[in-house]
Amino acid sequence: MSTPNPSSADAPVLRIEGIGKTYAEPVLADISLELFAGEVLALTGENGAGKSTMSKIVGGLVTPTTGSMTLGGAAYAPASRKEAEALGVRMVMQELNLLPTLSVAENLFLNRLPKLGPFGWIDRTKLREDARHAMAQVGLDAIDPDTLVGTLGIGHQQMVEIARNLIGDCRVLILDEPTAMLTAREVDLLFEQVTRLKARGVALVYISHRLEELARISERVAVLRDGRLVHVDQMANVNPDRLVTLMVGRDIGERIDLGERRIGEVVFKVKGMARKPVVRDVSFEVKAGEIFGISGLIGAGRTELMRLIYGADHADAGEVSIAHHGAMQVVKINSPSDAVEQGIALITEDRKGEGLLLTQPIAANISLGHLRAVSNKGVVDAGRETALARKQIDAMRIRTSGPGQPVSELSGGNQQKVVIGRWLARDCTVLLFDEPTRGIDVGAKFDIYALMGALAREGRALVVVSSDLRELMSICDRIGVMSAGQLTGVFERGGWTQDALLAAAFAGYAKREEILQEPIEPDAKAPA
């Protein structure tokens, strides 16, 4: 099924005909599409619909089982990503393709480092100059090119990955969820680059679950569902409601119903948590059955705060209290295992790096949080492990061939469900969700919202960090806003507006600027 771009009289840059891919079962079947120079084709669908598999086939990372492709009229069957890039087909993947122990500059020009003299020494001066130019295109001017990539946050790493793929000649560029961890300013910078690429005649495939972005940037849209292409049309002809229905195969509505909940007494309290300069004297409390949101800009300290609470990083100061038998008690947390023993679970934002054992099956990943329950005299009982996995697969609606399937073969959304499912049956009083719906489609988001509602109805305390203000405003009872490492405000449901939340997000930075710009008399002493 393919609808050509009526505004283009030229032959397509890329033609896909009858592409299919089968692993344990078919994940793609009979996909046919055309991509034209100077256009953006939005590719969307639920997690597990086949978007990433399709893009990896085009990018040379996966070999199709059936079908063929042509690039510029010539047969195109790349055997590797390197071969695809040599032909001008580039891909920015959800999984960052960066080396954390190398600098930003080295990552940007890893395969084309400038050489100095006959002995092949790296020309560091030119490397830095070239890197600064590439970084400026995506708004990374303030970062030193010699900074190690591993020291950057996920959002900045994503911008480095994007900058890397904008270097050199490019005929086809695939962007797979490129804005999932970007601020509004960074998104604008990316879209400016997309506009320039279109003017150069580059054909772009833009994969995203953010429907407002698709409408803003794309000329056409292609919708995948269950590995099949179900619709291709001009973006102007399809509204968001229609897109959602095409993606999930049903009307899901927009209202988020978390069910009837009874919010009780305070069961979780954080006091004076600090690790300067990223987190500074943060205090808040959460009641039983309550969903407490934490908003803020990238770099505000939200993830760092979650890691301090969970014991993943060492705090300079602060304490955590949890209700035990109706009384609040300060608990000592020096490690994640301490946190789990005290009834605190963390669903990390970096599911691939910190939340999952990618090469291991679903059953092993889910049982990680329940080893005592699935063990017999210290040895994991395969039957118990499989039974637990099947229960969580059904509860989370994980799309899989079974408990034995490696997690690496699942889509991003289904991988996230495995992480969350690990804690479903565990008796945790407090659940910390860090960007729980990042890179997840609309249908899967509603599944996770329903899960949160069920957990809250059980009397658990939920803390949800999210970059999506509308998400927090939809599901939270209260929202705390972090800015420059501080909690600048806590808003009650009914007492917040988007403008007020955004103002609080910038408040810490504005205050810091005022302090930095305040004139100091020559003889004045620095404040104590």
PDB file of N, CA, C and O in Angstrom, residues 161-212:
ATOM      1  N   GLU A 161      24.049  12.641  19.390  1.00  0.00           N
ATOM      2  CA  GLU A 161      23.747  11.594  18.400  1.00  0.00           C
ATOM      3  C   GLU A 161      23.133  12.197  17.146  1.00  0.00           C
ATOM      4  O   GLU A 161      23.462  11.813  16.014  1.00  0.00           O
ATOM      5  N   ILE A 162      22.236  13.171  17.340  1.00  0.00           N
ATOM      6  CA  ILE A 162      21.613  13.831  16.193  1.00  0.00           C
ATOM      7  C   ILE A 162      22.654  14.616  15.401  1.00  0.00           C
ATOM      8  O   ILE A 162      22.710  14.541  14.162  1.00  0.00           O
ATOM      9  N   ALA A 163      23.506  15.350  16.116  1.00  0.00           N
ATOM     10  CA  ALA A 163      24.551  16.134  15.437  1.00  0.00           C
ATOM     11  C   ALA A 163      25.470  15.237  14.633  1.00  0.00           C
ATOM     12  O   ALA A 163      25.881  15.583  13.511  1.00  0.00           O
ATOM     13  N   ARG A 164      25.797  14.062  15.166  1.00  0.00           N
ATOM     14  CA  ARG A 164      26.687  13.118  14.469  1.00  0.00           C
ATOM     15  C   ARG A 164      26.127  12.710  13.117  1.00  0.00           C
ATOM     16  O   ARG A 164      26.853  12.564  12.141  1.00  0.00           O
ATOM     17  N   ASN A 165      24.813  12.538  13.065  1.00  0.00           N
ATOM     18  CA  ASN A 165      24.195  12.071  11.830  1.00  0.00           C
ATOM     19  C   ASN A 165      23.875  13.193  10.848  1.00  0.00           C
ATOM     20  O   ASN A 165      23.459  12.918   9.719  1.00  0.00           O
ATOM     21  N   LEU A 166      24.062  14.434  11.273  1.00  0.00           N
ATOM     22  CA  LEU A 166      23.845  15.558  10.364  1.00  0.00           C
ATOM     23  C   LEU A 166      25.130  15.950   9.641  1.00  0.00           C
ATOM     24  O   LEU A 166      25.117  16.830   8.791  1.00  0.00           O
ATOM     25  N   ILE A 167      26.238  15.306  10.002  1.00  0.00           N
ATOM     26  CA  ILE A 167      27.526  15.621   9.389  1.00  0.00           C
ATOM     27  C   ILE A 167      27.673  14.879   8.064  1.00  0.00           C
ATOM     28  O   ILE A 167      27.383  13.686   7.974  1.00  0.00           O
ATOM     29  N   GLY A 168      28.137  15.590   7.024  1.00  0.00           N
ATOM     30  CA  GLY A 168      28.405  14.941   5.742  1.00  0.00           C
ATOM     31  C   GLY A 168      27.180  14.825   4.855  1.00  0.00           C
ATOM     32  O   GLY A 168      26.106  15.343   5.155  1.00  0.00           O
ATOM     33  N   ASP A 169      27.346  14.106   3.733  1.00  0.00           N
ATOM     34  CA  ASP A 169      26.268  13.951   2.760  1.00  0.00           C
ATOM     35  C   ASP A 169      25.225  12.967   3.272  1.00  0.00           C
ATOM     36  O   ASP A 169      25.548  11.942   3.862  1.00  0.00           O
ATOM     37  N   CYS A 170      23.987  13.300   3.012  1.00  0.00           N
ATOM     38  CA  CYS A 170      22.893  12.460   3.481  1.00  0.00           C
ATOM     39  C   CYS A 170      21.760  12.504   2.460  1.00  0.00           C
ATOM     40  O   CYS A 170      21.296  13.577   2.087  1.00  0.00           O
ATOM     41  N   ARG A 171      21.323  11.323   1.993  1.00  0.00           N
ATOM     42  CA  ARG A 171      20.201  11.249   1.050  1.00  0.00           C
ATOM     43  C   ARG A 171      18.902  10.904   1.765  1.00  0.00           C
ATOM     44  O   ARG A 171      17.842  11.408   1.430  1.00  0.00           O
ATOM     45  N   VAL A 172      19.006   9.999   2.739  1.00  0.00           N
ATOM     46  CA  VAL A 172      17.846   9.581   3.538  1.00  0.00           C
ATOM     47  C   VAL A 172      18.246   9.631   5.009  1.00  0.00           C
ATOM     48  O   VAL A 172      19.279   9.078   5.389  1.00  0.00           O
ATOM     49  N   LEU A 173      17.436  10.292   5.823  1.00  0.00           N
ATOM     50  CA  LEU A 173      17.699  10.368   7.251  1.00  0.00           C
ATOM     51  C   LEU A 173      16.485   9.845   8.018  1.00  0.00           C
ATOM     52  O   LEU A 173      15.367  10.313   7.821  1.00  0.00           O
ATOM     53  N   ILE A 174      16.720   8.852   8.872  1.00  0.00           N
ATOM     54  CA  ILE A 174      15.665   8.277   9.699  1.00  0.00           C
ATOM     55  C   ILE A 174      15.848   8.780  11.123  1.00  0.00           C
ATOM     56  O   ILE A 174      16.926   8.617  11.715  1.00  0.00           O
ATOM     57  N   LEU A 175      14.829   9.394  11.679  1.00  0.00           N
ATOM     58  CA  LEU A 175      14.855   9.901  13.050  1.00  0.00           C
ATOM     59  C   LEU A 175      13.863   9.088  13.877  1.00  0.00           C
ATOM     60  O   LEU A 175      12.656   9.217  13.698  1.00  0.00           O
ATOM     61  N   ASP A 176      14.380   8.241  14.764  1.00  0.00           N
ATOM     62  CA  ASP A 176      13.541   7.344  15.560  1.00  0.00           C
ATOM     63  C   ASP A 176      13.367   7.932  16.961  1.00  0.00           C
ATOM     64  O   ASP A 176      14.281   7.892  17.786  1.00  0.00           O
ATOM     65  N   GLU A 177      12.209   8.503  17.238  1.00  0.00           N
ATOM     66  CA  GLU A 177      11.895   9.136  18.526  1.00  0.00           C
ATOM     67  C   GLU A 177      13.004  10.114  18.936  1.00  0.00           C
ATOM     68  O   GLU A 177      13.537  10.040  20.049  1.00  0.00           O
ATOM     69  N   PRO A 178      13.349  11.082  18.070  1.00  0.00           N
ATOM     70  CA  PRO A 178      14.506  11.935  18.376  1.00  0.00           C
ATOM     71  C   PRO A 178      14.257  12.946  19.481  1.00  0.00           C
ATOM     72  O   PRO A 178      15.207  13.466  20.062  1.00  0.00           O
ATOM     73  N   THR A 179      12.989  13.261  19.800  1.00  0.00           N
ATOM     74  CA  THR A 179      12.718  14.341  20.752  1.00  0.00           C
ATOM     75  C   THR A 179      12.255  13.840  22.112  1.00  0.00           C
ATOM     76  O   THR A 179      11.813  14.629  22.945  1.00  0.00           O
ATOM     77  N   ALA A 180      12.363  12.532  22.363  1.00  0.00           N
ATOM     78  CA  ALA A 180      11.800  11.966  23.592  1.00  0.00           C
ATOM     79  C   ALA A 180      12.381  12.598  24.850  1.00  0.00           C
ATOM     80  O   ALA A 180      11.693  12.709  25.864  1.00  0.00           O
ATOM     81  N   MET A 181      13.653  13.034  24.804  1.00  0.00           N
ATOM     82  CA  MET A 181      14.281  13.609  25.996  1.00  0.00           C
ATOM     83  C   MET A 181      14.777  15.030  25.763  1.00  0.00           C
ATOM     84  O   MET A 181      15.671  15.506  26.452  1.00  0.00           O
ATOM     85  N   LEU A 182      14.171  15.728  24.799  1.00  0.00           N
ATOM     86  CA  LEU A 182      14.620  17.080  24.476  1.00  0.00           C
ATOM     87  C   LEU A 182      13.682  18.129  25.055  1.00  0.00           C
ATOM     88  O   LEU A 182      12.478  17.910  25.202  1.00  0.00           O
ATOM     89  N   THR A 183      14.253  19.295  25.367  1.00  0.00           N
ATOM     90  CA  THR A 183      13.435  20.419  25.795  1.00  0.00           C
ATOM     91  C   THR A 183      12.778  21.050  24.570  1.00  0.00           C
ATOM     92  O   THR A 183      13.140  20.753  23.421  1.00  0.00           O
ATOM     93  N   ALA A 184      11.827  21.958  24.804  1.00  0.00           N
ATOM     94  CA  ALA A 184      11.133  22.627  23.698  1.00  0.00           C
ATOM     95  C   ALA A 184      12.129  23.394  22.821  1.00  0.00           C
ATOM     96  O   ALA A 184      12.013  23.402  21.588  1.00  0.00           O
ATOM     97  N   ARG A 185      13.120  24.031  23.456  1.00  0.00           N
ATOM     98  CA  ARG A 185      14.118  24.778  22.685  1.00  0.00           C
ATOM     99  C   ARG A 185      14.932  23.841  21.807  1.00  0.00           C
ATOM    100  O   ARG A 185      15.211  24.146  20.633  1.00  0.00           O
ATOM    101  N   GLU A 186      15.330  22.703  22.350  1.00  0.00           N
ATOM    102  CA  GLU A 186      16.111  21.739  21.582  1.00  0.00           C
ATOM    103  C   GLU A 186      15.290  21.148  20.440  1.00  0.00           C
ATOM    104  O   GLU A 186      15.814  20.893  19.355  1.00  0.00           O
ATOM    105  N   VAL A 187      13.991  20.940  20.669  1.00  0.00           N
ATOM    106  CA  VAL A 187      13.106  20.458  19.607  1.00  0.00           C
ATOM    107  C   VAL A 187      13.049  21.479  18.473  1.00  0.00           C
ATOM    108  O   VAL A 187      13.121  21.124  17.290  1.00  0.00           O
ATOM    109  N   ASP A 188      12.933  22.754  18.824  1.00  0.00           N
ATOM    110  CA  ASP A 188      12.899  23.804  17.802  1.00  0.00           C
ATOM    111  C   ASP A 188      14.189  23.808  16.981  1.00  0.00           C
ATOM    112  O   ASP A 188      14.151  23.969  15.749  1.00  0.00           O
ATOM    113  N   LEU A 189      15.331  23.643  17.658  1.00  0.00           N
ATOM    114  CA  LEU A 189      16.611  23.603  16.950  1.00  0.00           C
ATOM    115  C   LEU A 189      16.671  22.407  16.003  1.00  0.00           C
ATOM    116  O   LEU A 189      17.157  22.517  14.870  1.00  0.00           O
ATOM    117  N   LEU A 190      16.173  21.273  16.456  1.00  0.00           N
ATOM    118  CA  LEU A 190      16.153  20.086  15.607  1.00  0.00           C
ATOM    119  C   LEU A 190      15.278  20.324  14.383  1.00  0.00           C
ATOM    120  O   LEU A 190      15.671  19.998  13.252  1.00  0.00           O
ATOM    121  N   PHE A 191      14.119  20.904  14.585  1.00  0.00           N
ATOM    122  CA  PHE A 191      13.200  21.140  13.463  1.00  0.00           C
ATOM    123  C   PHE A 191      13.769  22.151  12.474  1.00  0.00           C
ATOM    124  O   PHE A 191      13.484  22.078  11.273  1.00  0.00           O
ATOM    125  N   GLU A 192      14.569  23.094  12.970  1.00  0.00           N
ATOM    126  CA  GLU A 192      15.246  24.022  12.058  1.00  0.00           C
ATOM    127  C   GLU A 192      16.198  23.245  11.152  1.00  0.00           C
ATOM    128  O   GLU A 192      16.295  23.525   9.943  1.00  0.00           O
ATOM    129  N   GLN A 193      16.901  22.278  11.725  1.00  0.00           N
ATOM    130  CA  GLN A 193      17.803  21.456  10.930  1.00  0.00           C
ATOM    131  C   GLN A 193      17.030  20.612   9.914  1.00  0.00           C
ATOM    132  O   GLN A 193      17.477  20.426   8.782  1.00  0.00           O
ATOM    133  N   VAL A 194      15.884  20.103  10.328  1.00  0.00           N
ATOM    134  CA  VAL A 194      15.052  19.317   9.411  1.00  0.00           C
ATOM    135  C   VAL A 194      14.632  20.163   8.217  1.00  0.00           C
ATOM    136  O   VAL A 194      14.655  19.709   7.065  1.00  0.00           O
ATOM    137  N   THR A 195      14.251  21.409   8.480  1.00  0.00           N
ATOM    138  CA  THR A 195      13.857  22.316   7.390  1.00  0.00           C
ATOM    139  C   THR A 195      15.015  22.532   6.423  1.00  0.00           C
ATOM    140  O   THR A 195      14.827  22.526   5.193  1.00  0.00           O
ATOM    141  N   ARG A 196      16.234  22.690   6.960  1.00  0.00           N
ATOM    142  CA  ARG A 196      17.408  22.874   6.099  1.00  0.00           C
ATOM    143  C   ARG A 196      17.687  21.616   5.275  1.00  0.00           C
ATOM    144  O   ARG A 196      18.036  21.687   4.094  1.00  0.00           O
ATOM    145  N   LEU A 197      17.545  20.454   5.911  1.00  0.00           N
ATOM    146  CA  LEU A 197      17.774  19.200   5.203  1.00  0.00           C
ATOM    147  C   LEU A 197      16.778  19.010   4.069  1.00  0.00           C
ATOM    148  O   LEU A 197      17.137  18.544   2.978  1.00  0.00           O
ATOM    149  N   LYS A 198      15.519  19.348   4.317  1.00  0.00           N
ATOM    150  CA  LYS A 198      14.499  19.250   3.268  1.00  0.00           C
ATOM    151  C   LYS A 198      14.863  20.149   2.093  1.00  0.00           C
ATOM    152  O   LYS A 198      14.715  19.757   0.922  1.00  0.00           O
ATOM    153  N   ALA A 199      15.342  21.361   2.383  1.00  0.00           N
ATOM    154  CA  ALA A 199      15.725  22.296   1.320  1.00  0.00           C
ATOM    155  C   ALA A 199      16.893  21.757   0.498  1.00  0.00           C
ATOM    156  O   ALA A 199      17.016  22.072  -0.698  1.00  0.00           O
ATOM    157  N   ARG A 200      17.742  20.905   1.135  1.00  0.00           N
ATOM    158  CA  ARG A 200      18.862  20.278   0.418  1.00  0.00           C
ATOM    159  C   ARG A 200      18.420  19.049  -0.369  1.00  0.00           C
ATOM    160  O   ARG A 200      19.218  18.434  -1.064  1.00  0.00           O
ATOM    161  N   GLY A 201      17.131  18.670  -0.230  1.00  0.00           N
ATOM    162  CA  GLY A 201      16.632  17.512  -0.970  1.00  0.00           C
ATOM    163  C   GLY A 201      16.753  16.199  -0.227  1.00  0.00           C
ATOM    164  O   GLY A 201      16.568  15.126  -0.820  1.00  0.00           O
ATOM    165  N   VAL A 202      17.068  16.256   1.067  1.00  0.00           N
ATOM    166  CA  VAL A 202      17.149  15.031   1.863  1.00  0.00           C
ATOM    167  C   VAL A 202      15.740  14.504   2.127  1.00  0.00           C
ATOM    168  O   VAL A 202      14.815  15.264   2.415  1.00  0.00           O
ATOM    169  N   ALA A 203      15.562  13.200   2.014  1.00  0.00           N
ATOM    170  CA  ALA A 203      14.284  12.561   2.345  1.00  0.00           C
ATOM    171  C   ALA A 203      14.360  12.072   3.791  1.00  0.00           C
ATOM    172  O   ALA A 203      15.333  11.428   4.173  1.00  0.00           O
ATOM    173  N   LEU A 204      13.331  12.380   4.588  1.00  0.00           N
ATOM    174  CA  LEU A 204      13.365  12.046   6.007  1.00  0.00           C
ATOM    175  C   LEU A 204      12.206  11.148   6.400  1.00  0.00           C
ATOM    176  O   LEU A 204      11.072  11.331   5.936  1.00  0.00           O
ATOM    177  N   VAL A 205      12.513  10.166   7.262  1.00  0.00           N
ATOM    178  CA  VAL A 205      11.488   9.350   7.907  1.00  0.00           C
ATOM    179  C   VAL A 205      11.505   9.746   9.382  1.00  0.00           C
ATOM    180  O   VAL A 205      12.551   9.648  10.049  1.00  0.00           O
ATOM    181  N   TYR A 206      10.365  10.195   9.889  1.00  0.00           N
ATOM    182  CA  TYR A 206      10.284  10.709  11.253  1.00  0.00           C
ATOM    183  C   TYR A 206       9.363   9.810  12.069  1.00  0.00           C
ATOM    184  O   TYR A 206       8.155   9.756  11.830  1.00  0.00           O
ATOM    185  N   ILE A 207       9.957   9.064  13.022  1.00  0.00           N
ATOM    186  CA  ILE A 207       9.195   8.140  13.861  1.00  0.00           C
ATOM    187  C   ILE A 207       8.932   8.809  15.207  1.00  0.00           C
ATOM    188  O   ILE A 207       9.873   9.232  15.890  1.00  0.00           O
ATOM    189  N   SER A 208       7.675   8.918  15.588  1.00  0.00           N
ATOM    190  CA  SER A 208       7.350   9.542  16.865  1.00  0.00           C
ATOM    191  C   SER A 208       5.945   9.159  17.295  1.00  0.00           C
ATOM    192  O   SER A 208       5.088   8.845  16.466  1.00  0.00           O
ATOM    193  N   HIS A 209       5.723   9.196  18.630  1.00  0.00           N
ATOM    194  CA  HIS A 209       4.378   9.022  19.175  1.00  0.00           C
ATOM    195  C   HIS A 209       3.757  10.364  19.511  1.00  0.00           C
ATOM    196  O   HIS A 209       2.607  10.416  19.939  1.00  0.00           O
ATOM    197  N   ARG A 210       4.522  11.432  19.356  1.00  0.00           N
ATOM    198  CA  ARG A 210       4.015  12.767  19.662  1.00  0.00           C
ATOM    199  C   ARG A 210       3.281  13.299  18.430  1.00  0.00           C
ATOM    200  O   ARG A 210       3.894  13.824  17.496  1.00  0.00           O
ATOM    201  N   LEU A 211       1.980  13.149  18.456  1.00  0.00           N
ATOM    202  CA  LEU A 211       1.185  13.436  17.270  1.00  0.00           C
ATOM    203  C   LEU A 211       1.259  14.903  16.864  1.00  0.00           C
ATOM    204  O   LEU A 211       1.168  15.228  15.677  1.00  0.00           O
ATOM    205  N   GLU A 212       1.420  15.803  17.861  1.00  0.00           N
ATOM    206  CA  GLU A 212       1.502  17.224  17.515  1.00  0.00           C
ATOM    207  C   GLU A 212       2.774  17.512  16.729  1.00  0.00           C
ATOM    208  O   GLU A 212       2.798  18.399  15.871  1.00  0.00           O
TER     209      GLU A 212
END
